[in-house]
Amino acid sequence: MLLSENFLLALRALKANTMRSALTMLGIVIGVATVVALLAIGNGATASITSDIEGIGSNLITIRPGRQMMTIRNSTQAQVGSLYYSDYETLNKRVVSNVSGISPAFSSSYKIKYGSESFQVSVTGVMEDYLPIRSYQIENGRGINGSDNDSRSRVAVLGAQTADDLFGNLNPVGKDISINGVKFQVVGVLQAKGSSGIDNPDDVVLIPLETGYSKLFGTSAIKDGRQTVSVILLSADSSETVDTVIGQAEYLLRREHDIAPGEEADFNISSQADFLKTMDTVTQTLTIFLGAIAAISLLVGGIGIMNIMLVSVTERTKEIGLRKAVGASKNQILLQFLIETMTLSLLGGLIGILLGVGIAWVFTVLGLITSIVSISNVLMAFTFALAIGLFFGIYPAYRAASLHPMEALRYE
Amino acid sequence: MIVAENLSKVFTMGENEVRALDGASFTINEGEMVAIMGPSGSGKTTLMSIIGCLDVPTDGRYVLDGEPVESLNESELAQVRGRKIGFVFQQFNLLARTSALENVMLPQLYAGATMKERTERAKKALERVGLGARMDHNPNELSGGQQQRVAIARALVNEPSIILADEPTGALDSKTGVEIMSLFQSLHRDNGQTVILVTHDSYVARHTDRIIRLSDGHIVSDEKNPSPIKAGAARDEEH
Ligand SMILES: Nc1ncnc2c1ncn2[C@@H]1O[C@H](COP(=O)(O)OP(=O)(O)OP(=O)(O)O)[C@@H](O)[C@H]1O
Ligand SMILES: [Mg+2]
């Protein structure tokens, strides 16, 4: 007997009890749909976060002030360290190989005003390299350049969102705005990068750092009589040299800050690679978790199928007896019932895949997350469903095949 | 040829033992038409199940066409059932929601015939029992007599040498029963098939050449019937 005939036989048997077959399949349908939808949504989330991180800038290295535990008179206290403008100068002078850009930045929140429009926004003093490092593109006008810093010009470059909020449809370039009461001329507008959720890269005002020190930041940027910075950004010339640059910067800053080897530093150096690595671990944990949930629901579905198949074998005892009487061997009966279970789980799997893809699609259409349905995930879910069918089908099929022909025929 | 020597079948249910067959011996030659009679519980169905290789005796020997059945394993028994035996049951045992044609094709399916062979032979068998026009009907659309004819076509389709019928007329009215007997007689006459049937009805039994009577698992008589009734014609004479 051909496999396809067995399949048709199975379909007919399942059709004879449509409602029951449908309910039995439900477990597998839900399990497979869960796997497919959750993985598609998970993949989409990972891809979107990864592209956000990459959008911050390529091969970006970030140095920030860090916490340091200090023991003063037997009590341990956390101290926040500082980064100074002089740290930037040291790094700029000494770390030359493999670095394609370096810029310190000092950020603080100020009220900005144009005409009657005014609101609070983060104003960042930067050097020339800042824009390429953060991979900002100019939409209109120009960026902050070296001579702006040298001459301490009161010029500003607006993020796309800020420009829109402040000027609406007007062209901001050439207009004067007031930041904390100080007049600045807008010389450029940045291209929108799109929100990455936590801090909006389009809601910024960039000014020359030197101008900021002398005209805007005042004492907030001074600590122990020295100019501080919020962050120093470096960009390595390739992803392979990121670690080398980090090593050099770490060495130089430790020397600069008088930190003995082995002691905890008062600054943090991080790279996107670290970020992505963390993301990867999170995603993996999530995937394992989702996989476990899906596996449990598939397992429950499988037990449901087995249960119904056992009932079906009992109900069809007489039919099995008859099939044996007309010459069916044990193996032929085994195959018939096994294929029936497999058909059930196969159909359930297919419906589950369609449903899962549908759910993922709804997420995309609603704009919640651009879900990504991967063929390998679909195949995996499908294979798993089939395996469940095989595993939970064997026992009922074996029961059917082992029935004694005469006793089966006598069964009422 | 069927050779039974001292066949016994014991069913054990908990503490109770039931001797359904107790030392039955007989020989049935190829091409004979035999009726098995006896009161309810005398072991007729049990005997048929052993002759048909649906069950094996607890004791004694059963040799079918020179082959001792006790030496066969499960799958060999299934093959013997498929090739040599055709069963007809009192309750027809047709598959529901399955057309007459497909019901008759079933034994061919397990015999490994191609789809084309199966259909052709099933059609031929249905025509043989006079149901050529009802092949696409499901059992619930057929009368009892027609259903039994489908069951007989199913028993014929693999061209077995032995047809075993357990109370084939038991669920039918007497007129339809006679029609079925006439069909068995013609199979026996035209194809030379061995026909063994169980019946309560001595009138039905008198359509055969030989009558074996069972009681409590023993054979109490085994007699030739020198002038079997010719179904149809003979009935008209009697009534
Ligand atoms: N599987 C079984 N388990 C226990 N006892 C059984 C089994 N099959 C048959 N018997 C017993 O064996 C005896 C013979 O049964 P069998 O069915 O062969 O009788 P029968 O002659 O066909 O009767 P009837 O005319 O009522 O069909 C009965 O007493 C029956 O109860
Ligand atoms: Mg009986």
Tab-separated table of C-alpha atoms in Angstrom, chain A residues 92-355:
chain	number	residue	atom	x	y	z
A	92	ASN	CA	43.987	62.994	21.074
A	93	LYS	CA	47.750	63.460	21.239
A	94	ARG	CA	48.787	59.919	22.168
A	95	VAL	CA	46.269	57.495	20.605
A	96	VAL	CA	46.828	58.143	16.960
A	97	SER	CA	46.971	54.796	15.247
A	98	ASN	CA	43.684	53.057	14.347
A	99	VAL	CA	41.564	56.017	15.389
A	100	SER	CA	39.446	57.725	12.766
A	101	GLY	CA	37.874	60.305	15.045
A	102	ILE	CA	37.762	61.584	18.598
A	103	SER	CA	35.501	64.107	20.262
A	104	PRO	CA	34.667	65.006	23.820
A	105	ALA	CA	31.204	66.281	24.586
A	106	PHE	CA	29.564	68.121	27.440
A	107	SER	CA	25.785	67.954	27.691
A	108	SER	CA	23.378	69.850	29.789
A	109	SER	CA	19.714	70.697	29.518
A	110	TYR	CA	18.717	74.283	28.685
A	111	LYS	CA	15.725	76.226	27.608
A	112	ILE	CA	15.904	77.235	23.959
A	113	LYS	CA	13.732	79.864	22.347
A	114	TYR	CA	12.797	81.131	18.914
A	115	GLY	CA	10.039	83.647	18.589
A	116	SER	CA	7.244	82.496	20.858
A	117	GLU	CA	8.308	78.836	20.776
A	118	SER	CA	10.453	77.662	23.705
A	119	PHE	CA	11.256	74.373	25.419
A	120	GLN	CA	13.855	72.428	27.349
A	121	VAL	CA	16.355	70.389	25.347
A	122	SER	CA	19.735	68.724	25.772
A	123	VAL	CA	22.507	71.018	24.500
A	124	THR	CA	25.805	69.321	23.708
A	125	GLY	CA	29.149	70.999	23.227
A	126	VAL	CA	31.204	69.028	20.701
A	127	MET	CA	34.377	69.069	18.583
A	128	GLU	CA	34.558	68.705	14.840
A	129	ASP	CA	34.752	64.864	14.817
A	130	TYR	CA	31.550	64.410	16.804
A	131	LEU	CA	29.215	64.345	13.810
A	132	PRO	CA	31.029	61.656	11.780
A	133	ILE	CA	31.638	59.564	14.913
A	134	ARG	CA	27.928	59.526	15.754
A	135	SER	CA	27.229	59.103	12.022
A	136	TYR	CA	25.077	62.173	11.862
A	137	GLN	CA	24.404	63.456	8.359
A	138	ILE	CA	23.770	67.102	7.520
A	139	GLU	CA	20.305	67.761	6.145
A	140	ASN	CA	20.737	71.446	5.621
A	141	GLY	CA	23.566	73.983	6.169
A	142	ARG	CA	26.777	72.706	7.811
A	143	GLY	CA	28.100	70.975	10.908
A	144	ILE	CA	30.300	72.211	13.769
A	145	ASN	CA	33.877	72.661	12.539
A	146	GLY	CA	37.305	73.333	14.016
A	147	SER	CA	37.301	77.042	13.474
A	148	ASP	CA	33.965	77.364	15.290
A	149	ASN	CA	35.762	76.000	18.353
A	150	ASP	CA	38.900	78.051	17.821
A	151	SER	CA	36.966	81.299	17.520
A	152	ARG	CA	34.352	80.308	20.125
A	153	SER	CA	31.585	81.231	17.650
A	154	ARG	CA	28.037	81.181	18.905
A	155	VAL	CA	26.724	78.792	16.286
A	156	ALA	CA	24.349	75.854	16.725
A	157	VAL	CA	23.354	72.768	14.750
A	158	LEU	CA	19.865	71.431	15.431
A	159	GLY	CA	18.648	67.852	15.489
A	160	ALA	CA	15.809	67.104	13.074
A	161	GLN	CA	13.195	66.857	15.820
A	162	THR	CA	14.355	70.025	17.585
A	163	ALA	CA	14.386	71.963	14.315
A	164	ASP	CA	10.872	70.779	13.584
A	165	ASP	CA	9.593	71.624	17.076
A	166	LEU	CA	11.169	75.056	17.087
A	167	PHE	CA	10.726	76.188	13.506
A	168	GLY	CA	7.955	74.090	12.033
A	169	ASN	CA	8.061	74.601	8.288
A	170	LEU	CA	10.554	77.495	8.372
A	171	ASN	CA	14.173	76.990	7.317
A	172	PRO	CA	16.173	77.358	10.565
A	173	VAL	CA	19.547	77.984	8.889
A	174	GLY	CA	20.704	81.590	9.410
A	175	LYS	CA	18.113	82.244	12.147
A	176	ASP	CA	19.105	83.310	15.639
A	177	ILE	CA	17.894	81.334	18.630
A	178	SER	CA	18.417	81.857	22.293
A	179	ILE	CA	19.874	79.142	24.501
A	180	ASN	CA	19.486	79.952	28.177
A	181	GLY	CA	19.321	83.611	27.146
A	182	VAL	CA	22.501	83.490	25.018
A	183	LYS	CA	22.085	84.203	21.343
A	184	PHE	CA	23.269	81.525	18.884
A	185	GLN	CA	22.991	81.398	15.125
A	186	VAL	CA	21.672	78.192	13.574
A	187	VAL	CA	24.127	77.061	10.886
A	188	GLY	CA	22.833	73.581	10.149
A	189	VAL	CA	20.168	70.934	10.657
A	190	LEU	CA	20.888	67.214	11.075
A	191	GLN	CA	19.211	64.434	9.171
A	192	ALA	CA	16.733	62.426	11.212
A	193	LYS	CA	18.115	59.107	12.531
A	194	GLY	CA	14.942	57.751	13.997
A	195	SER	CA	14.307	57.161	17.648
A	196	SER	CA	16.117	54.332	19.369
A	197	GLY	CA	13.740	54.592	22.261
A	198	ILE	CA	15.881	55.558	25.240
A	199	ASP	CA	17.343	58.885	24.173
A	200	ASN	CA	16.228	60.475	20.999
A	201	PRO	CA	19.229	61.295	18.747
A	202	ASP	CA	17.096	63.781	16.810
A	203	ASP	CA	16.160	65.865	19.828
A	204	VAL	CA	19.495	67.687	20.318
A	205	VAL	CA	21.277	70.986	19.899
A	206	LEU	CA	24.988	70.837	19.087
A	207	ILE	CA	27.289	73.776	19.752
A	208	PRO	CA	31.111	74.133	19.681
A	209	LEU	CA	32.473	72.806	23.000
A	210	GLU	CA	34.820	75.775	23.473
A	211	THR	CA	31.927	78.187	22.959
A	212	GLY	CA	29.957	76.234	25.544
A	213	TYR	CA	32.745	76.480	28.123
A	214	SER	CA	33.134	80.206	27.702
A	215	LYS	CA	29.532	81.333	27.058
A	216	LEU	CA	27.020	78.759	28.329
A	217	PHE	CA	28.040	75.994	30.711
A	218	GLY	CA	29.707	78.234	33.309
A	219	THR	CA	30.640	76.515	36.557
A	220	SER	CA	28.588	73.390	35.846
A	221	ALA	CA	31.441	72.243	33.607
A	222	ILE	CA	34.175	73.037	36.130
A	223	LYS	CA	35.391	70.663	38.808
A	224	ASP	CA	38.426	71.300	40.985
A	225	GLY	CA	39.222	74.217	38.702
A	226	ARG	CA	39.358	72.009	35.604
A	227	GLN	CA	37.037	71.737	32.624
A	228	THR	CA	35.073	68.479	32.652
A	229	VAL	CA	33.428	66.562	29.848
A	230	SER	CA	30.392	64.216	29.992
A	231	VAL	CA	31.778	61.738	27.563
A	232	ILE	CA	34.682	61.144	25.203
A	233	LEU	CA	33.813	59.373	21.968
A	234	LEU	CA	36.374	57.564	19.848
A	235	SER	CA	35.850	55.795	16.627
A	236	ALA	CA	38.176	52.977	15.626
A	237	ASP	CA	39.023	52.650	11.955
A	238	SER	CA	37.698	49.092	11.813
A	239	SER	CA	35.848	46.627	14.008
A	240	GLU	CA	39.086	44.605	14.416
A	241	THR	CA	40.986	47.524	15.973
A	242	VAL	CA	38.283	48.447	18.503
A	243	ASP	CA	39.927	46.370	21.237
A	244	THR	CA	43.399	47.806	20.521
A	245	VAL	CA	42.105	51.339	20.800
A	246	ILE	CA	40.242	50.492	24.006
A	247	GLY	CA	43.449	49.019	25.435
A	248	GLN	CA	45.469	52.126	24.615
A	249	ALA	CA	42.842	54.517	25.949
A	250	GLU	CA	42.478	52.518	29.145
A	251	TYR	CA	46.251	52.518	29.711
A	252	LEU	CA	46.585	56.267	29.101
A	253	LEU	CA	43.618	57.282	31.229
A	254	ARG	CA	44.729	55.071	34.129
A	255	ARG	CA	48.127	56.795	34.055
A	256	GLU	CA	46.503	60.189	33.762
A	257	HIS	CA	44.172	59.451	36.705
A	258	ASP	CA	46.910	57.823	38.821
A	259	ILE	CA	45.163	54.470	39.111
A	260	ALA	CA	47.375	51.556	40.050
A	261	PRO	CA	47.108	48.369	37.956
A	262	GLY	CA	44.488	46.070	39.411
A	263	GLU	CA	42.632	48.891	41.059
A	264	GLU	CA	39.153	49.839	39.876
A	265	ALA	CA	39.156	52.735	37.420
A	266	ASP	CA	36.996	55.875	37.832
A	267	PHE	CA	35.880	55.719	34.204
A	268	ASN	CA	34.101	53.233	31.959
A	269	ILE	CA	35.072	52.312	28.460
A	270	SER	CA	32.468	50.534	26.397
A	271	SER	CA	32.024	49.699	22.771
A	272	GLN	CA	29.081	48.696	20.629
A	273	ALA	CA	30.482	45.205	20.572
A	274	ASP	CA	29.820	44.973	24.314
A	275	PHE	CA	26.348	46.277	23.712
A	276	LEU	CA	25.673	43.791	20.968
A	277	LYS	CA	27.077	40.983	23.078
A	278	THR	CA	24.720	41.881	25.923
A	279	MET	CA	21.873	42.027	23.425
A	280	ASP	CA	22.815	38.608	22.126
A	281	THR	CA	22.710	37.064	25.584
A	282	VAL	CA	19.355	38.670	26.262
A	283	THR	CA	17.967	37.433	22.952
A	284	GLN	CA	19.316	33.954	23.508
A	285	THR	CA	17.796	33.731	26.964
A	286	LEU	CA	14.530	34.981	25.555
A	287	THR	CA	14.619	32.459	22.720
A	288	ILE	CA	15.280	29.580	25.104
A	289	PHE	CA	12.453	30.771	27.322
A	290	LEU	CA	10.012	31.079	24.415
A	291	GLY	CA	11.193	27.757	23.060
A	292	ALA	CA	10.460	26.113	26.406
A	293	ILE	CA	6.934	27.549	26.496
A	294	ALA	CA	6.297	26.412	22.957
A	295	ALA	CA	7.735	22.971	23.668
A	296	ILE	CA	5.416	22.574	26.629
A	297	SER	CA	2.363	23.553	24.607
A	298	LEU	CA	3.412	21.175	21.828
A	299	LEU	CA	3.870	18.452	24.413
A	300	VAL	CA	0.396	19.081	25.792
A	301	GLY	CA	-0.912	19.039	22.233
A	302	GLY	CA	0.848	15.731	21.633
A	303	ILE	CA	-0.679	14.167	24.722
A	304	GLY	CA	-4.079	15.377	23.519
A	305	ILE	CA	-3.534	13.674	20.185
A	306	MET	CA	-2.439	10.457	21.843
A	307	ASN	CA	-5.479	10.507	24.082
A	308	ILE	CA	-7.903	10.933	21.189
A	309	MET	CA	-6.114	8.318	19.112
A	310	LEU	CA	-6.446	5.810	21.938
A	311	VAL	CA	-10.172	6.530	22.088
A	312	SER	CA	-10.327	6.172	18.326
A	313	VAL	CA	-8.547	2.805	18.408
A	314	THR	CA	-11.042	1.530	20.965
A	315	GLU	CA	-13.987	2.818	18.947
A	316	ARG	CA	-12.686	1.224	15.793
A	317	THR	CA	-11.762	-2.120	17.328
A	318	LYS	CA	-14.241	-3.936	15.107
A	319	GLU	CA	-12.916	-2.187	11.995
A	320	ILE	CA	-9.393	-3.220	12.963
A	321	GLY	CA	-10.585	-6.805	13.400
A	322	LEU	CA	-12.166	-6.729	9.965
A	323	ARG	CA	-9.040	-5.311	8.345
A	324	LYS	CA	-7.040	-8.104	9.924
A	325	ALA	CA	-9.585	-10.678	8.763
A	326	VAL	CA	-9.203	-9.577	5.152
A	327	GLY	CA	-5.429	-9.851	5.321
A	328	ALA	CA	-3.997	-6.697	6.913
A	329	SER	CA	-0.746	-7.442	8.696
A	330	LYS	CA	0.291	-5.975	12.007
A	331	ASN	CA	2.645	-3.545	10.270
A	332	GLN	CA	-0.015	-2.331	7.870
A	333	ILE	CA	-2.352	-1.509	10.761
A	334	LEU	CA	0.506	0.135	12.640
A	335	LEU	CA	1.339	2.295	9.643
A	336	GLN	CA	-2.288	3.226	9.073
A	337	PHE	CA	-2.770	4.582	12.580
A	338	LEU	CA	0.654	6.157	12.757
A	339	ILE	CA	-0.003	8.031	9.548
A	340	GLU	CA	-3.350	9.105	10.894
A	341	THR	CA	-1.682	10.697	13.921
A	342	MET	CA	1.039	12.188	11.756
A	343	THR	CA	-1.570	13.640	9.420
A	344	LEU	CA	-3.297	15.194	12.385
A	345	SER	CA	-0.101	16.790	13.649
A	346	LEU	CA	1.011	17.704	10.126
A	347	LEU	CA	-2.240	19.530	9.429
A	348	GLY	CA	-2.059	21.107	12.870
A	349	GLY	CA	1.513	22.171	12.094
A	350	LEU	CA	0.564	23.728	8.769
A	351	ILE	CA	-2.387	25.594	10.230
A	352	GLY	CA	-0.181	26.657	13.153
A	353	ILE	CA	2.438	28.037	10.762
A	354	LEU	CA	-0.182	30.016	8.853
A	355	LEU	CA	-1.634	31.315	12.101
